[in-house]
PDB file of N, CA and C in Angstrom:
ATOM      1  N   GLN T  27     -44.922  86.432  -9.067  1.00 85.00           N
ATOM      2  CA  GLN T  27     -44.117  85.482  -8.207  1.00 85.00           C
ATOM      3  C   GLN T  27     -44.985  84.529  -7.407  1.00 85.00           C
ATOM      4  N   VAL T  28     -44.513  83.362  -7.239  1.00 91.00           N
ATOM      5  CA  VAL T  28     -45.204  82.319  -6.561  1.00 91.00           C
ATOM      6  C   VAL T  28     -44.551  82.098  -5.222  1.00 91.00           C
ATOM      7  N   GLN T  29     -45.315  81.963  -4.181  1.00 95.00           N
ATOM      8  CA  GLN T  29     -44.733  81.549  -2.928  1.00 95.00           C
ATOM      9  C   GLN T  29     -45.166  80.122  -2.526  1.00 95.00           C
ATOM     10  N   LEU T  30     -44.171  79.357  -2.122  1.00 97.00           N
ATOM     11  CA  LEU T  30     -44.477  78.024  -1.560  1.00 97.00           C
ATOM     12  C   LEU T  30     -44.125  77.948  -0.207  1.00 97.00           C
ATOM     13  N   VAL T  31     -45.011  77.504   0.793  1.00 95.00           N
ATOM     14  CA  VAL T  31     -44.619  77.469   2.158  1.00 95.00           C
ATOM     15  C   VAL T  31     -44.746  76.101   2.571  1.00 95.00           C
ATOM     16  N   GLU T  32     -43.754  75.448   2.927  1.00 95.00           N
ATOM     17  CA  GLU T  32     -43.644  74.150   3.470  1.00 95.00           C
ATOM     18  C   GLU T  32     -43.918  74.086   4.965  1.00 95.00           C
ATOM     19  N   SER T  33     -44.393  73.059   5.500  1.00 95.00           N
ATOM     20  CA  SER T  33     -44.543  72.808   6.856  1.00 95.00           C
ATOM     21  C   SER T  33     -44.715  71.304   7.174  1.00 95.00           C
ATOM     22  N   GLY T  34     -44.425  70.965   8.488  1.00 96.00           N
ATOM     23  CA  GLY T  34     -44.675  69.558   8.841  1.00 96.00           C
ATOM     24  C   GLY T  34     -43.354  68.719   9.151  1.00 96.00           C
ATOM     25  N   GLY T  35     -42.217  69.326   8.887  1.00 94.00           N
ATOM     26  CA  GLY T  35     -41.019  68.613   9.146  1.00 94.00           C
ATOM     27  C   GLY T  35     -40.677  68.447  10.621  1.00 94.00           C
ATOM     28  N   GLY T  36     -39.699  67.682  10.989  1.00 97.00           N
ATOM     29  CA  GLY T  36     -39.301  67.502  12.374  1.00 97.00           C
ATOM     30  C   GLY T  36     -38.609  66.381  12.684  1.00 97.00           C
ATOM     31  N   LEU T  37     -38.484  65.975  14.004  1.00 98.00           N
ATOM     32  CA  LEU T  37     -37.628  64.773  14.313  1.00 98.00           C
ATOM     33  C   LEU T  37     -38.639  63.688  14.603  1.00 98.00           C
ATOM     34  N   VAL T  38     -38.361  62.454  13.933  1.00 98.00           N
ATOM     35  CA  VAL T  38     -39.137  61.355  14.247  1.00 98.00           C
ATOM     36  C   VAL T  38     -38.256  60.019  14.154  1.00 98.00           C
ATOM     37  N   GLN T  39     -38.740  59.143  14.976  1.00 98.00           N
ATOM     38  CA  GLN T  39     -37.883  57.869  15.180  1.00 98.00           C
ATOM     39  C   GLN T  39     -38.164  57.001  13.932  1.00 98.00           C
ATOM     40  N   PRO T  40     -37.065  56.103  13.723  1.00 98.00           N
ATOM     41  CA  PRO T  40     -37.145  55.108  12.606  1.00 98.00           C
ATOM     42  C   PRO T  40     -38.515  54.378  12.646  1.00 98.00           C
ATOM     43  N   GLY T  41     -39.160  54.146  11.571  1.00 98.00           N
ATOM     44  CA  GLY T  41     -40.379  53.542  11.573  1.00 98.00           C
ATOM     45  C   GLY T  41     -41.599  54.353  11.715  1.00 98.00           C
ATOM     46  N   GLY T  42     -41.352  55.673  12.034  1.00 98.00           N
ATOM     47  CA  GLY T  42     -42.510  56.721  12.319  1.00 98.00           C
ATOM     48  C   GLY T  42     -42.938  57.268  10.982  1.00 98.00           C
ATOM     49  N   SER T  43     -43.898  58.176  11.174  1.00 98.00           N
ATOM     50  CA  SER T  43     -44.434  58.782  10.071  1.00 98.00           C
ATOM     51  C   SER T  43     -44.468  60.355  10.295  1.00 98.00           C
ATOM     52  N   LEU T  44     -44.493  60.961   9.039  1.00 98.00           N
ATOM     53  CA  LEU T  44     -44.667  62.498   9.115  1.00 98.00           C
ATOM     54  C   LEU T  44     -45.549  62.877   7.838  1.00 98.00           C
ATOM     55  N   ILE T  45     -46.219  63.970   8.017  1.00 98.00           N
ATOM     56  CA  ILE T  45     -46.822  64.596   6.724  1.00 98.00           C
ATOM     57  C   ILE T  45     -46.333  65.931   6.537  1.00 98.00           C
ATOM     58  N   LEU T  46     -45.909  66.161   5.373  1.00 98.00           N
ATOM     59  CA  LEU T  46     -45.443  67.462   4.959  1.00 98.00           C
ATOM     60  C   LEU T  46     -46.484  68.245   4.042  1.00 98.00           C
ATOM     61  N   SER T  47     -46.550  69.513   4.320  1.00 98.00           N
ATOM     62  CA  SER T  47     -47.544  70.326   3.466  1.00 98.00           C
ATOM     63  C   SER T  47     -46.810  71.336   2.627  1.00 98.00           C
ATOM     64  N   CYS T  48     -47.364  71.739   1.662  1.00 98.00           N
ATOM     65  CA  CYS T  48     -46.845  72.807   0.739  1.00 98.00           C
ATOM     66  C   CYS T  48     -48.067  73.649   0.237  1.00 98.00           C
ATOM     67  N   ALA T  49     -48.147  74.853   0.718  1.00 97.00           N
ATOM     68  CA  ALA T  49     -49.195  75.656   0.428  1.00 97.00           C
ATOM     69  C   ALA T  49     -48.704  76.716  -0.659  1.00 97.00           C
ATOM     70  N   ALA T  50     -49.473  76.713  -1.799  1.00 96.00           N
ATOM     71  CA  ALA T  50     -48.959  77.682  -2.853  1.00 96.00           C
ATOM     72  C   ALA T  50     -49.835  78.867  -2.825  1.00 96.00           C
ATOM     73  N   SER T  51     -49.220  79.980  -3.322  1.00 94.00           N
ATOM     74  CA  SER T  51     -49.904  81.188  -3.399  1.00 94.00           C
ATOM     75  C   SER T  51     -50.943  81.344  -4.541  1.00 94.00           C
ATOM     76  N   ARG T  52     -50.955  80.457  -5.430  1.00 92.00           N
ATOM     77  CA  ARG T  52     -51.988  80.488  -6.529  1.00 92.00           C
ATOM     78  C   ARG T  52     -52.330  79.126  -6.872  1.00 92.00           C
ATOM     79  N   SER T  53     -53.335  78.880  -7.774  1.00 90.00           N
ATOM     80  CA  SER T  53     -53.842  77.491  -8.042  1.00 90.00           C
ATOM     81  C   SER T  53     -52.756  76.579  -8.505  1.00 90.00           C
ATOM     82  N   ILE T  54     -52.702  75.495  -7.753  1.00 91.00           N
ATOM     83  CA  ILE T  54     -51.695  74.374  -8.202  1.00 91.00           C
ATOM     84  C   ILE T  54     -51.915  73.739  -9.540  1.00 91.00           C
ATOM     85  N   LEU T  55     -53.179  73.909  -9.987  1.00 89.00           N
ATOM     86  CA  LEU T  55     -53.441  73.319 -11.212  1.00 89.00           C
ATOM     87  C   LEU T  55     -52.986  74.113 -12.449  1.00 89.00           C
ATOM     88  N   SER T  56     -52.452  75.442 -12.015  1.00 89.00           N
ATOM     89  CA  SER T  56     -51.834  76.154 -13.167  1.00 89.00           C
ATOM     90  C   SER T  56     -50.490  75.719 -13.447  1.00 89.00           C
ATOM     91  N   PHE T  57     -49.878  74.646 -12.633  1.00 93.00           N
ATOM     92  CA  PHE T  57     -48.497  74.226 -12.934  1.00 93.00           C
ATOM     93  C   PHE T  57     -48.628  72.920 -13.599  1.00 93.00           C
ATOM     94  N   THR T  58     -47.542  72.616 -14.337  1.00 94.00           N
ATOM     95  CA  THR T  58     -47.401  71.275 -15.041  1.00 94.00           C
ATOM     96  C   THR T  58     -47.379  70.156 -13.989  1.00 94.00           C
ATOM     97  N   ALA T  59     -46.717  70.528 -12.837  1.00 96.00           N
ATOM     98  CA  ALA T  59     -46.440  69.428 -11.859  1.00 96.00           C
ATOM     99  C   ALA T  59     -46.061  70.220 -10.570  1.00 96.00           C
ATOM    100  N   MET T  60     -46.529  69.439  -9.486  1.00 97.00           N
ATOM    101  CA  MET T  60     -46.002  69.822  -8.164  1.00 97.00           C
ATOM    102  C   MET T  60     -45.158  68.637  -7.576  1.00 97.00           C
ATOM    103  N   GLY T  61     -44.165  68.945  -6.930  1.00 97.00           N
ATOM    104  CA  GLY T  61     -43.158  67.921  -6.436  1.00 97.00           C
ATOM    105  C   GLY T  61     -42.561  68.145  -5.106  1.00 97.00           C
ATOM    106  N   TRP T  62     -41.995  67.158  -4.611  1.00 98.00           N
ATOM    107  CA  TRP T  62     -41.222  67.181  -3.398  1.00 98.00           C
ATOM    108  C   TRP T  62     -39.832  66.609  -3.776  1.00 98.00           C
ATOM    109  N   TYR T  63     -38.788  67.446  -3.365  1.00 98.00           N
ATOM    110  CA  TYR T  63     -37.378  67.047  -3.609  1.00 98.00           C
ATOM    111  C   TYR T  63     -36.684  67.103  -2.175  1.00 98.00           C
ATOM    112  N   ARG T  64     -35.626  66.426  -2.146  1.00 98.00           N
ATOM    113  CA  ARG T  64     -34.965  66.468  -0.754  1.00 98.00           C
ATOM    114  C   ARG T  64     -33.398  66.513  -1.061  1.00 98.00           C
ATOM    115  N   GLN T  65     -32.731  67.072  -0.062  1.00 98.00           N
ATOM    116  CA  GLN T  65     -31.273  67.187  -0.159  1.00 98.00           C
ATOM    117  C   GLN T  65     -30.546  66.927   1.228  1.00 98.00           C
ATOM    118  N   ALA T  66     -29.919  65.809   1.175  1.00 96.00           N
ATOM    119  CA  ALA T  66     -29.208  65.563   2.329  1.00 96.00           C
ATOM    120  C   ALA T  66     -27.712  66.151   2.367  1.00 96.00           C
ATOM    121  N   PRO T  67     -27.127  66.392   3.580  1.00 92.00           N
ATOM    122  CA  PRO T  67     -25.788  67.037   3.528  1.00 92.00           C
ATOM    123  C   PRO T  67     -24.820  66.319   2.623  1.00 92.00           C
ATOM    124  N   GLY T  68     -24.156  67.078   1.758  1.00 94.00           N
ATOM    125  CA  GLY T  68     -23.058  66.648   0.856  1.00 94.00           C
ATOM    126  C   GLY T  68     -23.694  65.783  -0.378  1.00 94.00           C
ATOM    127  N   GLN T  69     -24.971  65.940  -0.511  1.00 96.00           N
ATOM    128  CA  GLN T  69     -25.698  65.131  -1.610  1.00 96.00           C
ATOM    129  C   GLN T  69     -26.355  66.149  -2.568  1.00 96.00           C
ATOM    130  N   GLN T  70     -26.664  65.656  -3.791  1.00 97.00           N
ATOM    131  CA  GLN T  70     -27.487  66.497  -4.682  1.00 97.00           C
ATOM    132  C   GLN T  70     -28.890  66.388  -4.314  1.00 97.00           C
ATOM    133  N   ARG T  71     -29.659  67.491  -4.696  1.00 97.00           N
ATOM    134  CA  ARG T  71     -31.073  67.545  -4.559  1.00 97.00           C
ATOM    135  C   ARG T  71     -31.627  66.364  -5.425  1.00 97.00           C
ATOM    136  N   GLU T  72     -32.535  65.629  -4.952  1.00 98.00           N
ATOM    137  CA  GLU T  72     -33.201  64.548  -5.663  1.00 98.00           C
ATOM    138  C   GLU T  72     -34.740  64.649  -5.525  1.00 98.00           C
ATOM    139  N   LEU T  73     -35.355  64.163  -6.737  1.00 98.00           N
ATOM    140  CA  LEU T  73     -36.857  64.215  -6.651  1.00 98.00           C
ATOM    141  C   LEU T  73     -37.286  63.039  -5.774  1.00 98.00           C
ATOM    142  N   VAL T  74     -38.179  63.306  -4.943  1.00 98.00           N
ATOM    143  CA  VAL T  74     -38.858  62.355  -4.097  1.00 98.00           C
ATOM    144  C   VAL T  74     -40.193  61.826  -4.722  1.00 98.00           C
ATOM    145  N   ALA T  75     -41.028  62.780  -5.081  1.00 98.00           N
ATOM    146  CA  ALA T  75     -42.297  62.432  -5.684  1.00 98.00           C
ATOM    147  C   ALA T  75     -42.758  63.690  -6.336  1.00 98.00           C
ATOM    148  N   ASP T  76     -43.628  63.507  -7.393  1.00 97.00           N
ATOM    149  CA  ASP T  76     -44.297  64.524  -7.999  1.00 97.00           C
ATOM    150  C   ASP T  76     -45.568  64.101  -8.558  1.00 97.00           C
ATOM    151  N   ILE T  77     -46.444  65.103  -8.696  1.00 97.00           N
ATOM    152  CA  ILE T  77     -47.843  64.782  -9.143  1.00 97.00           C
ATOM    153  C   ILE T  77     -48.187  65.769 -10.294  1.00 97.00           C
ATOM    154  N   ARG T  78     -48.549  65.288 -11.411  1.00 95.00           N
ATOM    155  CA  ARG T  78     -48.763  66.069 -12.590  1.00 95.00           C
ATOM    156  C   ARG T  78     -50.206  66.807 -12.511  1.00 95.00           C
ATOM    157  N   SER T  79     -50.525  67.759 -13.232  1.00 92.00           N
ATOM    158  CA  SER T  79     -51.769  68.378 -13.376  1.00 92.00           C
ATOM    159  C   SER T  79     -52.876  67.298 -13.653  1.00 92.00           C
ATOM    160  N   SER T  80     -52.419  66.266 -14.496  1.00 92.00           N
ATOM    161  CA  SER T  80     -53.202  65.109 -14.793  1.00 92.00           C
ATOM    162  C   SER T  80     -53.671  64.251 -13.715  1.00 92.00           C
ATOM    163  N   GLY T  81     -52.809  64.394 -12.522  1.00 93.00           N
ATOM    164  CA  GLY T  81     -53.085  63.433 -11.514  1.00 93.00           C
ATOM    165  C   GLY T  81     -51.952  62.296 -11.465  1.00 93.00           C
ATOM    166  N   MET T  82     -51.311  62.236 -12.473  1.00 96.00           N
ATOM    167  CA  MET T  82     -50.210  61.086 -12.510  1.00 96.00           C
ATOM    168  C   MET T  82     -49.195  61.396 -11.544  1.00 96.00           C
ATOM    169  N   ARG T  83     -48.858  60.210 -10.827  1.00 98.00           N
ATOM    170  CA  ARG T  83     -47.691  60.297  -9.815  1.00 98.00           C
ATOM    171  C   ARG T  83     -46.629  59.615 -10.158  1.00 98.00           C
ATOM    172  N   THR T  84     -45.293  60.155  -9.711  1.00 98.00           N
ATOM    173  CA  THR T  84     -44.045  59.626  -9.892  1.00 98.00           C
ATOM    174  C   THR T  84     -43.419  59.541  -8.502  1.00 98.00           C
ATOM    175  N   TYR T  85     -42.670  58.374  -8.247  1.00 98.00           N
ATOM    176  CA  TYR T  85     -42.065  58.319  -6.952  1.00 98.00           C
ATOM    177  C   TYR T  85     -40.563  57.812  -7.285  1.00 98.00           C
ATOM    178  N   ALA T  86     -39.598  58.223  -6.466  1.00 98.00           N
ATOM    179  CA  ALA T  86     -38.360  57.657  -6.326  1.00 98.00           C
ATOM    180  C   ALA T  86     -38.390  56.291  -5.924  1.00 98.00           C
ATOM    181  N   TYR T  87     -37.499  55.463  -6.454  1.00 98.00           N
ATOM    182  CA  TYR T  87     -37.525  54.033  -6.165  1.00 98.00           C
ATOM    183  C   TYR T  87     -37.335  53.832  -4.542  1.00 98.00           C
ATOM    184  N   SER T  88     -36.537  54.698  -4.064  1.00 97.00           N
ATOM    185  CA  SER T  88     -36.349  54.484  -2.643  1.00 97.00           C
ATOM    186  C   SER T  88     -37.543  54.734  -1.695  1.00 97.00           C
ATOM    187  N   VAL T  89     -38.457  55.378  -2.081  1.00 98.00           N
ATOM    188  CA  VAL T  89     -39.642  55.711  -1.319  1.00 98.00           C
ATOM    189  C   VAL T  89     -40.882  55.067  -1.712  1.00 98.00           C
ATOM    190  N   GLN T  90     -40.838  54.278  -2.810  1.00 98.00           N
ATOM    191  CA  GLN T  90     -42.136  53.671  -3.390  1.00 98.00           C
ATOM    192  C   GLN T  90     -42.581  52.613  -2.226  1.00 98.00           C
ATOM    193  N   GLY T  91     -43.981  52.858  -2.132  1.00 97.00           N
ATOM    194  CA  GLY T  91     -44.608  51.949  -1.020  1.00 97.00           C
ATOM    195  C   GLY T  91     -44.572  52.570   0.372  1.00 97.00           C
ATOM    196  N   ARG T  92     -43.794  53.519   0.551  1.00 98.00           N
ATOM    197  CA  ARG T  92     -43.741  54.223   1.789  1.00 98.00           C
ATOM    198  C   ARG T  92     -44.197  55.635   1.908  1.00 98.00           C
ATOM    199  N   PHE T  93     -44.038  56.367   0.740  1.00 98.00           N
ATOM    200  CA  PHE T  93     -44.433  57.815   0.729  1.00 98.00           C
ATOM    201  C   PHE T  93     -45.573  57.906  -0.293  1.00 98.00           C
ATOM    202  N   THR T  94     -46.448  58.872  -0.086  1.00 98.00           N
ATOM    203  CA  THR T  94     -47.579  59.078  -0.931  1.00 98.00           C
ATOM    204  C   THR T  94     -47.828  60.647  -1.096  1.00 98.00           C
ATOM    205  N   ILE T  95     -47.859  61.027  -2.390  1.00 98.00           N
ATOM    206  CA  ILE T  95     -47.973  62.488  -2.613  1.00 98.00           C
ATOM    207  C   ILE T  95     -49.499  62.590  -3.025  1.00 98.00           C
ATOM    208  N   SER T  96     -50.127  63.701  -2.536  1.00 97.00           N
ATOM    209  CA  SER T  96     -51.556  64.072  -2.795  1.00 97.00           C
ATOM    210  C   SER T  96     -51.702  65.517  -2.852  1.00 97.00           C
ATOM    211  N   ARG T  97     -52.851  65.971  -3.277  1.00 96.00           N
ATOM    212  CA  ARG T  97     -53.039  67.359  -3.322  1.00 96.00           C
ATOM    213  C   ARG T  97     -54.528  67.777  -2.879  1.00 96.00           C
ATOM    214  N   ASP T  98     -54.696  68.956  -2.479  1.00 96.00           N
ATOM    215  CA  ASP T  98     -56.080  69.534  -2.213  1.00 96.00           C
ATOM    216  C   ASP T  98     -56.182  70.743  -3.149  1.00 96.00           C
ATOM    217  N   ASN T  99     -56.840  70.535  -4.251  1.00 94.00           N
ATOM    218  CA  ASN T  99     -56.860  71.722  -5.200  1.00 94.00           C
ATOM    219  C   ASN T  99     -57.538  72.844  -4.705  1.00 94.00           C
ATOM    220  N   ALA T 100     -58.580  72.682  -3.926  1.00 95.00           N
ATOM    221  CA  ALA T 100     -59.369  73.737  -3.367  1.00 95.00           C
ATOM    222  C   ALA T 100     -58.424  74.617  -2.352  1.00 95.00           C
ATOM    223  N   LYS T 101     -57.462  73.968  -1.666  1.00 96.00           N
ATOM    224  CA  LYS T 101     -56.671  74.722  -0.764  1.00 96.00           C
ATOM    225  C   LYS T 101     -55.268  74.981  -1.278  1.00 96.00           C
ATOM    226  N   ASN T 102     -55.098  74.723  -2.637  1.00 96.00           N
ATOM    227  CA  ASN T 102     -53.671  74.951  -3.236  1.00 96.00           C
ATOM    228  C   ASN T 102     -52.617  74.329  -2.477  1.00 96.00           C
ATOM    229  N   THR T 103     -52.854  73.106  -1.938  1.00 97.00           N
ATOM    230  CA  THR T 103     -51.814  72.564  -1.108  1.00 97.00           C
ATOM    231  C   THR T 103     -51.482  71.083  -1.620  1.00 97.00           C
ATOM    232  N   VAL T 104     -50.260  70.760  -1.414  1.00 98.00           N
ATOM    233  CA  VAL T 104     -49.678  69.448  -1.832  1.00 98.00           C
ATOM    234  C   VAL T 104     -49.215  68.899  -0.591  1.00 98.00           C
ATOM    235  N   PHE T 105     -49.462  67.577  -0.535  1.00 98.00           N
ATOM    236  CA  PHE T 105     -48.888  66.765   0.767  1.00 98.00           C
ATOM    237  C   PHE T 105     -48.061  65.849   0.475  1.00 98.00           C
ATOM    238  N   LEU T 106     -47.161  65.361   1.414  1.00 98.00           N
ATOM    239  CA  LEU T 106     -46.349  64.196   1.219  1.00 98.00           C
ATOM    240  C   LEU T 106     -46.489  63.359   2.551  1.00 98.00           C
ATOM    241  N   GLN T 107     -47.247  62.257   2.503  1.00 98.00           N
ATOM    242  CA  GLN T 107     -47.400  61.474   3.611  1.00 98.00           C
ATOM    243  C   GLN T 107     -46.135  60.421   3.635  1.00 98.00           C
ATOM    244  N   MET T 108     -45.394  60.492   4.658  1.00 98.00           N
ATOM    245  CA  MET T 108     -44.255  59.658   4.732  1.00 98.00           C
ATOM    246  C   MET T 108     -44.319  58.630   5.880  1.00 98.00           C
ATOM    247  N   ASN T 109     -44.234  57.355   5.546  1.00 98.00           N
ATOM    248  CA  ASN T 109     -44.464  56.254   6.485  1.00 98.00           C
ATOM    249  C   ASN T 109     -43.240  55.367   6.548  1.00 98.00           C
ATOM    250  N   SER T 110     -43.073  54.639   7.580  1.00 98.00           N
ATOM    251  CA  SER T 110     -41.851  53.766   7.685  1.00 98.00           C
ATOM    252  C   SER T 110     -40.618  54.432   7.385  1.00 98.00           C
ATOM    253  N   LEU T 111     -40.455  55.622   8.082  1.00 98.00           N
ATOM    254  CA  LEU T 111     -39.278  56.450   7.804  1.00 98.00           C
ATOM    255  C   LEU T 111     -38.023  55.752   8.245  1.00 98.00           C
ATOM    256  N   LYS T 112     -36.960  56.007   7.424  1.00 98.00           N
ATOM    257  CA  LYS T 112     -35.637  55.403   7.772  1.00 98.00           C
ATOM    258  C   LYS T 112     -34.777  56.471   7.919  1.00 98.00           C
ATOM    259  N   PRO T 113     -33.528  56.286   8.756  1.00 97.00           N
ATOM    260  CA  PRO T 113     -32.588  57.329   8.863  1.00 97.00           C
ATOM    261  C   PRO T 113     -32.047  57.979   7.387  1.00 97.00           C
ATOM    262  N   GLU T 114     -32.076  57.104   6.440  1.00 97.00           N
ATOM    263  CA  GLU T 114     -31.634  57.653   5.287  1.00 97.00           C
ATOM    264  C   GLU T 114     -32.546  58.565   4.630  1.00 97.00           C
ATOM    265  N   ASP T 115     -33.683  58.784   5.222  1.00 98.00           N
ATOM    266  CA  ASP T 115     -34.672  59.820   4.649  1.00 98.00           C
ATOM    267  C   ASP T 115     -34.369  61.162   5.276  1.00 98.00           C
ATOM    268  N   THR T 116     -33.366  61.206   6.120  1.00 98.00           N
ATOM    269  CA  THR T 116     -33.025  62.414   6.751  1.00 98.00           C
ATOM    270  C   THR T 116     -32.568  63.426   5.735  1.00 98.00           C
ATOM    271  N   ALA T 117     -33.045  64.597   5.675  1.00 98.00           N
ATOM    272  CA  ALA T 117     -32.774  65.594   4.596  1.00 98.00           C
ATOM    273  C   ALA T 117     -33.641  66.862   4.845  1.00 98.00           C
ATOM    274  N   VAL T 118     -33.341  67.888   4.073  1.00 98.00           N
ATOM    275  CA  VAL T 118     -34.130  69.040   3.910  1.00 98.00           C
ATOM    276  C   VAL T 118     -35.088  68.692   2.628  1.00 98.00           C
ATOM    277  N   TYR T 119     -36.287  68.760   2.945  1.00 98.00           N
ATOM    278  CA  TYR T 119     -37.466  68.597   1.887  1.00 98.00           C
ATOM    279  C   TYR T 119     -37.881  69.829   1.294  1.00 98.00           C
ATOM    280  N   TYR T 120     -37.897  70.046   0.048  1.00 98.00           N
ATOM    281  CA  TYR T 120     -38.305  71.156  -0.688  1.00 98.00           C
ATOM    282  C   TYR T 120     -39.579  70.961  -1.594  1.00 98.00           C
ATOM    283  N   CYS T 121     -40.397  71.842  -1.520  1.00 98.00           N
ATOM    284  CA  CYS T 121     -41.607  71.792  -2.450  1.00 98.00           C
ATOM    285  C   CYS T 121     -41.219  72.550  -3.647  1.00 98.00           C
ATOM    286  N   ASN T 122     -41.674  71.911  -4.714  1.00 97.00           N
ATOM    287  CA  ASN T 122     -41.410  72.519  -6.150  1.00 97.00           C
ATOM    288  C   ASN T 122     -42.668  72.581  -6.930  1.00 97.00           C
ATOM    289  N   ALA T 123     -42.761  73.783  -7.687  1.00 97.00           N
ATOM    290  CA  ALA T 123     -43.937  74.016  -8.606  1.00 97.00           C
ATOM    291  C   ALA T 123     -43.294  74.170  -9.975  1.00 97.00           C
ATOM    292  N   ARG T 124     -43.656  73.356 -10.906  1.00 95.00           N
ATOM    293  CA  ARG T 124     -43.041  73.445 -12.286  1.00 95.00           C
ATOM    294  C   ARG T 124     -44.040  73.878 -13.209  1.00 95.00           C
ATOM    295  N   ALA T 125     -43.717  74.962 -14.015  1.00 92.00           N
ATOM    296  CA  ALA T 125     -44.450  75.333 -15.169  1.00 92.00           C
ATOM    297  C   ALA T 125     -43.655  75.025 -16.438  1.00 92.00           C
ATOM    298  N   ILE T 126     -44.117  75.572 -17.529  1.00 88.00           N
ATOM    299  CA  ILE T 126     -43.430  75.326 -18.850  1.00 88.00           C
ATOM    300  C   ILE T 126     -42.017  75.804 -18.789  1.00 88.00           C
ATOM    301  N   SER T 127     -41.862  77.070 -18.381  1.00 88.00           N
ATOM    302  CA  SER T 127     -40.479  77.693 -18.590  1.00 88.00           C
ATOM    303  C   SER T 127     -39.973  78.163 -17.242  1.00 88.00           C
ATOM    304  N   VAL T 128     -40.532  77.823 -16.164  1.00 92.00           N
ATOM    305  CA  VAL T 128     -40.056  78.286 -14.942  1.00 92.00           C
ATOM    306  C   VAL T 128     -40.330  77.317 -13.823  1.00 92.00           C
ATOM    307  N   SER T 129     -39.532  77.347 -12.672  1.00 95.00           N
ATOM    308  CA  SER T 129     -39.746  76.462 -11.604  1.00 95.00           C
ATOM    309  C   SER T 129     -39.571  77.243 -10.348  1.00 95.00           C
ATOM    310  N   TYR T 130     -40.480  76.937  -9.415  1.00 96.00           N
ATOM    311  CA  TYR T 130     -40.412  77.715  -8.102  1.00 96.00           C
ATOM    312  C   TYR T 130     -40.148  76.638  -6.969  1.00 96.00           C
ATOM    313  N   TRP T 131     -39.456  77.264  -5.962  1.00 97.00           N
ATOM    314  CA  TRP T 131     -39.110  76.379  -4.826  1.00 97.00           C
ATOM    315  C   TRP T 131     -39.405  76.962  -3.468  1.00 97.00           C
ATOM    316  N   GLY T 132     -39.782  76.255  -2.592  1.00 97.00           N
ATOM    317  CA  GLY T 132     -40.086  76.653  -1.256  1.00 97.00           C
ATOM    318  C   GLY T 132     -38.740  76.845  -0.401  1.00 97.00           C
ATOM    319  N   GLN T 133     -38.894  77.102   0.751  1.00 96.00           N
ATOM    320  CA  GLN T 133     -37.721  77.299   1.588  1.00 96.00           C
ATOM    321  C   GLN T 133     -37.133  76.076   2.206  1.00 96.00           C
ATOM    322  N   GLY T 134     -37.873  75.094   2.213  1.00 96.00           N
ATOM    323  CA  GLY T 134     -37.448  73.826   2.711  1.00 96.00           C
ATOM    324  C   GLY T 134     -37.769  73.561   4.100  1.00 96.00           C
ATOM    325  N   THR T 135     -37.948  72.257   4.539  1.00 97.00           N
ATOM    326  CA  THR T 135     -38.312  71.917   5.890  1.00 97.00           C
ATOM    327  C   THR T 135     -37.380  70.683   6.234  1.00 97.00           C
ATOM    328  N   GLN T 136     -36.828  70.715   7.416  1.00 98.00           N
ATOM    329  CA  GLN T 136     -35.925  69.644   7.764  1.00 98.00           C
ATOM    330  C   GLN T 136     -36.731  68.422   8.243  1.00 98.00           C
ATOM    331  N   VAL T 137     -36.315  67.341   7.855  1.00 98.00           N
ATOM    332  CA  VAL T 137     -36.800  66.067   8.342  1.00 98.00           C
ATOM    333  C   VAL T 137     -35.581  65.242   8.873  1.00 98.00           C
ATOM    334  N   THR T 138     -35.657  64.834  10.113  1.00 98.00           N
ATOM    335  CA  THR T 138     -34.565  64.069  10.714  1.00 98.00           C
ATOM    336  C   THR T 138     -35.241  62.825  11.288  1.00 98.00           C
ATOM    337  N   VAL T 139     -34.593  61.677  10.833  1.00 98.00           N
ATOM    338  CA  VAL T 139     -35.077  60.389  11.362  1.00 98.00           C
ATOM    339  C   VAL T 139     -33.892  59.796  12.195  1.00 98.00           C
ATOM    340  N   SER T 140     -34.185  59.704  13.393  1.00 97.00           N
ATOM    341  CA  SER T 140     -33.234  59.208  14.395  1.00 97.00           C
ATOM    342  C   SER T 140     -33.751  58.738  15.632  1.00 97.00           C
ATOM    343  N   SER T 141     -33.119  57.725  16.294  1.00 95.00           N
ATOM    344  CA  SER T 141     -33.642  57.283  17.594  1.00 95.00           C
ATOM    345  C   SER T 141     -32.858  57.973  18.710  1.00 95.00           C
TER     346      SER T 141
END
């Protein structure tokens, strides 16, 4: 079993920044991809960004140019740098680790963007 522990969420004003972290209990390079998803109230969970084992990154159109996904392989940690935050970014953010036939999720961390 793999554990993913997220941290870094909180309340931030519009235009502000936050960094989310996801620490995995085993090497993140053992996964096909690591990603961040979010789910707002009444909405479906959506992909925000992911990073493949090759290093290739994918971003949702709504966050391109504002969010950056990165990883520290030595610390088995994936980060999501979020800049220029907007109220519509408010959601629970989940870390995901995807292997060939299985997917793991963290418990989620709340991000609230409000003045």
